[in-house]
Short mmCIF file of C-alpha atoms in Angstrom, two decimals:
data_model
loop_
_atom_site.label_atom_id
_atom_site.label_comp_id
_atom_site.label_asym_id
_atom_site.label_seq_id
_atom_site.Cartn_x
_atom_site.Cartn_y
_atom_site.Cartn_z
CA UNK A 551 116.82 37.58 168.42
CA UNK A 552 119.19 40.57 168.26
CA UNK A 553 118.36 40.97 164.56
CA UNK A 554 114.56 41.05 165.22
CA UNK A 555 114.99 43.40 168.17
CA UNK A 556 117.05 45.78 166.13
CA UNK A 557 114.42 45.85 163.34
CA UNK A 558 111.58 46.44 165.81
CA UNK A 559 113.23 49.21 167.69
CA UNK A 560 114.57 50.93 164.64
CA UNK A 561 111.21 51.04 163.01
CA UNK A 562 109.57 52.14 166.12
CA UNK A 563 112.01 55.09 166.49
CA UNK A 564 111.38 55.97 162.88
CA UNK A 565 107.59 56.18 163.50
CA UNK A 566 108.16 58.25 166.67
CA UNK A 567 110.89 60.68 165.35
CA UNK A 568 110.64 61.11 161.65
CA UNK A 569 107.71 63.02 159.99
CA UNK A 570 105.89 61.59 157.04
CA UNK A 571 108.15 62.65 154.12
CA UNK A 572 106.11 60.86 151.46
CA UNK A 573 104.12 64.09 151.30
CA UNK A 574 107.20 65.95 150.30
CA UNK A 575 108.98 63.86 147.59
CA UNK A 576 111.44 66.59 146.72
CA UNK A 577 113.07 66.35 150.13
CA UNK A 578 116.48 64.59 149.72
CA UNK A 579 118.51 66.01 152.57
CA UNK A 580 117.91 66.09 156.31
CA UNK A 581 119.61 68.36 158.75
CA UNK A 582 119.18 66.81 162.30
CA UNK A 583 119.66 68.82 165.60
CA UNK A 584 119.30 66.09 168.25
CA UNK A 585 118.31 66.76 171.88
CA UNK A 586 119.57 65.05 174.95
CA UNK A 587 120.13 61.23 174.48
CA UNK A 588 119.19 61.56 170.82
CA UNK A 589 122.76 62.77 170.35
CA UNK A 590 123.87 59.22 170.55
CA UNK A 591 121.40 57.92 167.90
CA UNK A 592 122.57 57.68 164.23
CA UNK A 593 119.34 58.43 162.44
CA UNK A 594 120.70 56.75 159.16
CA UNK A 595 119.81 53.39 160.73
CA UNK A 596 116.12 54.05 161.32
CA UNK A 597 114.04 51.67 159.26
CA UNK A 598 111.14 53.26 157.37
CA UNK A 599 109.15 49.99 156.72
CA UNK A 600 108.47 47.10 158.91
CA UNK A 601 110.39 43.97 157.88
CA UNK A 602 109.74 40.27 158.02
CA UNK A 603 111.36 38.71 160.99
CA UNK A 604 113.88 35.90 160.87
CA UNK A 605 115.54 36.65 157.54
CA UNK A 606 118.71 37.91 159.12
CA UNK A 607 119.65 40.21 156.20
CA UNK A 608 121.12 43.51 157.45
CA UNK A 609 122.08 44.50 153.89
CA UNK A 610 118.55 44.95 152.33
CA UNK A 611 116.66 46.76 155.24
CA UNK A 612 114.92 50.03 154.45
CA UNK A 613 117.48 52.32 156.14
CA UNK A 614 116.83 56.06 156.14
CA UNK A 615 120.33 56.41 154.58
CA UNK A 616 119.07 54.80 151.48
CA UNK A 617 116.89 57.84 150.55
CA UNK A 618 118.44 60.90 152.29
CA UNK A 619 121.66 62.70 152.59
CA UNK A 620 121.87 63.17 156.49
CA UNK A 621 123.99 65.59 158.57
CA UNK A 622 123.87 66.87 162.13
CA UNK A 623 124.27 70.15 164.00
CA UNK A 624 124.90 71.08 167.72
CA UNK A 625 122.23 73.83 167.44
CA UNK A 626 120.21 75.52 164.78
CA UNK A 627 122.01 78.77 165.35
CA UNK A 628 125.45 77.12 164.94
CA UNK A 629 124.45 75.08 161.95
CA UNK A 630 122.77 77.85 159.96
CA UNK A 631 125.35 80.49 160.83
CA UNK A 632 128.04 78.13 159.56
CA UNK A 633 126.09 77.40 156.45
CA UNK A 634 125.61 81.12 155.75
CA UNK A 635 129.20 82.10 156.63
CA UNK A 636 130.99 79.21 154.98
CA UNK A 637 133.30 80.33 152.28
CA UNK A 638 132.86 78.75 148.74
CA UNK A 639 134.99 75.78 148.09
CA UNK A 640 138.14 76.61 146.12
CA UNK A 641 138.94 75.02 142.78
CA UNK A 642 142.49 74.45 143.86
CA UNK A 643 143.32 71.03 145.35
CA UNK A 644 142.67 71.04 149.11
CA UNK A 645 145.53 70.46 151.49
CA UNK A 646 145.17 67.28 153.48
CA UNK A 647 147.03 66.28 156.71
CA UNK A 648 146.59 62.60 157.32
CA UNK A 649 147.87 61.00 160.54
CA UNK A 650 148.24 57.31 161.37
CA UNK A 651 150.29 56.62 164.57
CA UNK A 652 152.02 53.37 165.50
CA UNK A 653 151.47 51.89 168.95
CA UNK A 654 154.37 49.51 169.27
CA UNK A 655 156.08 51.53 172.11
CA UNK A 656 153.01 52.94 173.80
CA UNK A 657 152.15 52.23 177.42
CA UNK A 658 150.14 49.14 178.29
CA UNK A 659 149.87 49.30 182.07
CA UNK A 660 146.18 48.91 182.93
CA UNK A 661 146.48 51.10 186.03
CA UNK A 662 148.03 53.94 184.08
CA UNK A 663 145.37 53.58 181.40
CA UNK A 664 142.58 53.75 184.08
CA UNK A 665 144.17 57.03 185.24
CA UNK A 666 143.96 58.27 181.64
CA UNK A 667 140.21 57.71 181.62
CA UNK A 668 139.38 54.24 180.51
CA UNK A 669 140.02 50.64 181.55
CA UNK A 670 141.59 48.54 178.81
CA UNK A 671 144.42 46.15 178.20
CA UNK A 672 146.45 48.53 176.18
CA UNK A 673 146.65 50.12 172.80
CA UNK A 674 146.68 47.36 170.19
CA UNK A 675 148.48 48.03 167.00
CA UNK A 676 146.20 49.29 164.10
CA UNK A 677 146.96 47.22 160.97
CA UNK A 678 144.98 49.21 158.38
CA UNK A 679 145.46 52.86 159.52
CA UNK A 680 148.65 53.41 157.49
CA UNK A 681 147.07 51.94 154.46
CA UNK A 682 144.01 54.25 155.02
CA UNK A 683 146.01 57.50 155.11
CA UNK A 684 148.25 56.62 152.17
CA UNK A 685 145.11 55.69 150.06
CA UNK A 686 143.21 58.90 150.87
CA UNK A 687 146.43 61.02 150.53
CA UNK A 688 146.40 60.19 146.74
CA UNK A 689 143.30 62.35 146.19
CA UNK A 690 144.57 65.70 147.39
CA UNK A 691 147.78 67.64 148.05
CA UNK A 692 148.71 65.77 151.18
CA UNK A 693 151.16 65.42 153.98
CA UNK A 694 151.00 62.01 155.51
CA UNK A 695 152.46 61.38 158.94
CA UNK A 696 152.52 57.65 159.82
CA UNK A 697 154.25 55.27 162.17
CA UNK A 698 156.86 56.81 164.41
CA UNK A 699 156.49 60.27 162.53
CA UNK A 700 152.95 60.65 163.70
CA UNK A 701 153.77 62.32 167.05
CA UNK A 702 151.75 64.93 168.77
CA UNK A 703 154.38 67.61 168.39
CA UNK A 704 154.90 66.88 164.66
CA UNK A 705 151.06 67.19 164.11
CA UNK A 706 150.65 70.38 166.16
CA UNK A 707 153.45 72.16 164.32
CA UNK A 708 151.63 71.97 160.98
CA UNK A 709 147.91 71.45 161.98
CA UNK A 710 146.95 75.05 161.13
CA UNK A 711 148.32 74.78 157.60
CA UNK A 712 145.89 72.32 156.29
CA UNK A 713 142.14 72.62 155.43
CA UNK A 714 141.37 68.87 155.78
CA UNK A 715 142.54 66.94 158.81
CA UNK A 716 142.38 63.18 159.03
CA UNK A 717 143.13 61.26 162.34
CA UNK A 718 143.30 57.44 161.97
CA UNK A 719 144.19 56.47 165.43
CA UNK A 720 143.16 55.43 168.99
CA UNK A 721 141.15 57.77 171.22
CA UNK A 722 140.17 57.57 174.85
CA UNK A 723 136.93 59.12 176.03
CA UNK A 724 136.38 60.08 179.68
CA UNK A 725 132.62 60.23 180.22
CA UNK A 726 133.02 61.80 183.65
CA UNK A 727 135.51 64.44 182.75
CA UNK A 728 135.35 65.44 179.10
CA UNK A 729 138.48 67.63 179.24
CA UNK A 730 140.47 64.39 179.93
CA UNK A 731 139.30 62.82 176.54
CA UNK A 732 142.12 62.51 174.26
CA UNK A 733 143.80 61.29 171.05
CA UNK A 734 146.69 58.90 171.22
CA UNK A 735 149.72 59.57 169.01
CA UNK A 736 152.96 57.67 168.47
CA UNK A 737 155.39 57.54 171.46
CA UNK A 738 157.75 60.48 171.29
CA UNK A 739 161.20 60.88 172.87
CA UNK A 740 160.49 64.61 173.30
CA UNK A 741 160.05 65.30 177.00
CA UNK A 742 157.49 67.99 176.20
CA UNK A 743 155.42 65.63 174.12
CA UNK A 744 153.30 63.20 176.15
CA UNK A 745 151.70 61.65 173.07
CA UNK A 746 148.25 62.62 174.16
CA UNK A 747 146.21 65.46 172.54
CA UNK A 748 143.62 66.35 175.14
CA UNK A 749 140.22 67.92 174.76
CA UNK A 750 141.21 71.02 176.70
CA UNK A 751 144.24 71.46 174.32
CA UNK A 752 141.93 71.43 171.32
CA UNK A 753 139.74 74.07 172.94
CA UNK A 754 142.90 76.29 173.14
CA UNK A 755 143.81 75.68 169.47
CA UNK A 756 142.74 77.88 166.64
CA UNK A 757 142.03 75.79 163.42
CA UNK A 758 141.08 77.00 159.97
CA UNK A 759 139.94 73.79 158.39
CA UNK A 760 136.95 72.88 156.21
CA UNK A 761 136.80 69.29 157.40
CA UNK A 762 138.24 67.20 160.31
CA UNK A 763 137.72 63.42 159.92
CA UNK A 764 138.11 61.63 163.31
CA UNK A 765 138.64 58.02 162.30
CA UNK A 766 138.93 56.86 165.88
CA UNK A 767 136.81 55.24 168.53
CA UNK A 768 133.82 57.05 170.19
CA UNK A 769 134.91 60.52 169.00
CA UNK A 770 131.25 61.70 169.11
CA UNK A 771 130.69 60.52 172.63
CA UNK A 772 131.33 62.04 176.02
CA UNK A 773 129.39 63.29 179.05
CA UNK A 774 125.97 64.75 178.19
CA UNK A 775 125.83 68.27 179.76
CA UNK A 776 122.55 69.91 180.41
CA UNK A 777 121.83 72.69 177.89
CA UNK A 778 125.14 71.96 176.04
CA UNK A 779 124.89 68.49 174.58
CA UNK A 780 127.68 65.94 174.29
CA UNK A 781 131.04 67.24 175.29
CA UNK A 782 132.99 65.18 172.78
CA UNK A 783 136.28 65.24 170.99
CA UNK A 784 134.43 66.32 167.78
CA UNK A 785 132.72 69.15 169.57
CA UNK A 786 136.17 70.39 170.61
CA UNK A 787 137.25 70.36 166.98
CA UNK A 788 134.16 72.49 166.05
CA UNK A 789 134.96 74.90 168.88
CA UNK A 790 138.51 75.10 167.56
CA UNK A 791 137.29 76.27 164.26
CA UNK A 792 136.62 73.17 162.09
CA UNK A 793 133.58 73.96 159.86
CA UNK A 794 132.62 70.30 159.80
CA UNK A 795 133.54 67.11 161.49
CA UNK A 796 133.07 63.40 160.63
CA UNK A 797 132.82 61.68 163.96
CA UNK A 798 132.15 58.23 165.36
CA UNK A 799 129.35 56.82 167.56
CA UNK A 800 131.17 53.66 168.80
CA UNK A 801 134.26 51.62 168.78
CA UNK A 802 135.84 51.52 165.32
CA UNK A 803 136.73 48.35 163.39
CA UNK A 804 140.15 49.06 161.90
CA UNK A 805 139.52 47.22 158.66
CA UNK A 806 136.03 48.23 157.78
CA UNK A 807 136.56 51.95 158.66
CA UNK A 808 139.69 51.98 156.54
CA UNK A 809 137.64 50.78 153.54
CA UNK A 810 134.75 53.23 154.25
CA UNK A 811 137.17 56.10 154.45
CA UNK A 812 138.64 55.32 151.03
CA UNK A 813 135.20 55.31 149.51
CA UNK A 814 134.36 58.62 151.28
CA UNK A 815 137.44 60.46 150.01
CA UNK A 816 136.78 59.18 146.45
CA UNK A 817 133.38 60.85 146.48
CA UNK A 818 134.83 64.05 148.08
CA UNK A 819 137.44 64.30 145.35
CA UNK A 820 134.73 64.12 142.75
CA UNK A 821 133.13 67.30 144.15
CA UNK A 822 130.29 65.68 146.20
CA UNK A 823 128.96 67.50 149.29
CA UNK A 824 130.23 65.97 152.54
CA UNK A 825 126.87 64.47 153.52
CA UNK A 826 126.26 62.99 150.04
CA UNK A 827 129.88 61.62 149.89
CA UNK A 828 129.46 59.79 153.23
CA UNK A 829 126.11 58.39 152.22
CA UNK A 830 127.41 57.15 148.87
CA UNK A 831 130.41 55.61 150.64
CA UNK A 832 128.17 53.74 153.13
CA UNK A 833 125.96 52.34 150.44
CA UNK A 834 128.91 51.28 148.25
CA UNK A 835 130.49 49.58 151.30
CA UNK A 836 127.26 47.79 152.09
CA UNK A 837 126.78 46.67 148.46
CA UNK A 838 130.30 45.27 148.03
CA UNK A 839 131.34 44.15 151.44
CA UNK A 840 131.59 40.54 152.66
CA UNK A 841 128.29 39.60 154.30
CA UNK A 842 130.26 39.41 157.66
CA UNK A 843 130.46 43.25 157.39
CA UNK A 844 126.82 43.92 156.64
CA UNK A 845 125.96 44.65 160.24
CA UNK A 846 125.62 48.48 160.71
CA UNK A 847 128.44 48.32 163.29
CA UNK A 848 130.86 48.19 160.34
CA UNK A 849 129.48 50.82 158.00
CA UNK A 850 127.37 53.37 159.90
CA UNK A 851 129.62 54.42 162.81
CA UNK A 852 130.47 57.75 161.21
CA UNK A 853 128.28 60.89 160.74
CA UNK A 854 128.82 64.41 159.42
CA UNK A 855 128.37 67.34 161.85
CA UNK A 856 128.26 70.93 160.62
CA UNK A 857 128.83 72.51 157.20
CA UNK A 858 128.20 70.05 154.34
CA UNK A 859 129.61 72.02 151.42
CA UNK A 860 132.12 70.23 149.05
CA UNK A 861 135.81 70.60 149.84
CA UNK A 862 136.43 71.11 146.07
CA UNK A 863 134.39 72.28 143.12
CA UNK A 864 134.89 70.50 139.80
CA UNK A 865 135.18 72.72 136.79
CA UNK A 866 132.10 72.49 134.64
CA UNK A 867 132.12 71.46 130.95
CA UNK A 868 131.48 75.01 129.64
CA UNK A 869 134.14 76.50 131.85
CA UNK A 870 136.63 73.89 130.46
CA UNK A 871 135.68 74.89 126.94
CA UNK A 872 136.31 78.60 127.62
CA UNK A 873 139.63 77.70 129.28
CA UNK A 874 140.83 75.79 126.14
CA UNK A 875 139.50 78.46 123.86
CA UNK A 876 141.56 80.96 125.73
CA UNK A 877 144.64 78.75 125.49
CA UNK A 878 144.12 78.51 121.70
CA UNK A 879 143.63 82.16 121.30
CA UNK A 880 146.86 82.94 123.27
CA UNK A 881 148.93 80.38 121.28
CA UNK A 882 147.53 81.70 118.00
CA UNK A 883 148.44 85.24 118.99
CA UNK A 884 152.04 84.19 119.87
CA UNK A 885 152.26 82.32 116.58
CA UNK A 886 151.11 85.40 114.54
CA UNK A 887 153.44 87.64 116.48
CA UNK A 888 156.49 85.36 115.98
CA UNK A 889 155.67 85.18 112.30
CA UNK A 890 155.51 88.92 111.95
CA UNK A 891 158.84 89.67 113.56
CA UNK A 892 160.58 87.11 111.36
#
């Protein structure tokens, strides 16, 4: 019944929200600027064609993500200003800061957690976040802070030195007071480090990064402010200077998100735009995952907000030829010169 209800509602929303793109076959990319409660809807899951009920096959539904690269913006002004002002990606390898805390020594008192903004039994250990950051770190010039090294103070000391930030960790979202939303780092013995990076601290931080990937629970959620949108952790990163953010709509499954992120960074390293890289990662995950992970909960939590340009530009074949010709000419010149002086 849940499967049938999902199909019905998803197709209904498609008919209500999405224009008839069949008249424009050249359109392959959608920029979505949602209003009010549509901020909480991942449009990738809208189903373009009605499906037969009762088959219970989440893998083969006609999702919008099958046909379009999709990204989001907080406003048309902010989105297109960033697109116009975004610097061209450098050919040099991007610098990646990847963070994966451990929660063995973090507090578990329910009353204290409630005071932090959310009732829960504690911060369970993440078993795949370390594997996640080590895997994606192999694609770029990376600094990996994992386990006990992934403290708030260690991250904040170097956060401005990297143009890609990846947080694989727990987050707490306060829907009543967005300033109290926070990321949870490894427990630190430093009295000045409380292990929590709050929303208000991010708003007072100046970043210079092309991409912030928030591989944590509900980083795109928060209280919905009239005329402002969702006051989320991802919005705080944008305000702090991140040109684009990959953010989550709901609670993250540790294992499936780790696999999805590996696929995402593989596509990024090959020079794909951020929206295309995430789309291809989702489709690859859906194609190869165990059927237990075909439910969209596992593969469509994350969306791209902001600038979609690649983080790296691959050298084209003709540029490579010119480079090698230049090397040959230089070596030949050196050879002729050495022969003459002999």
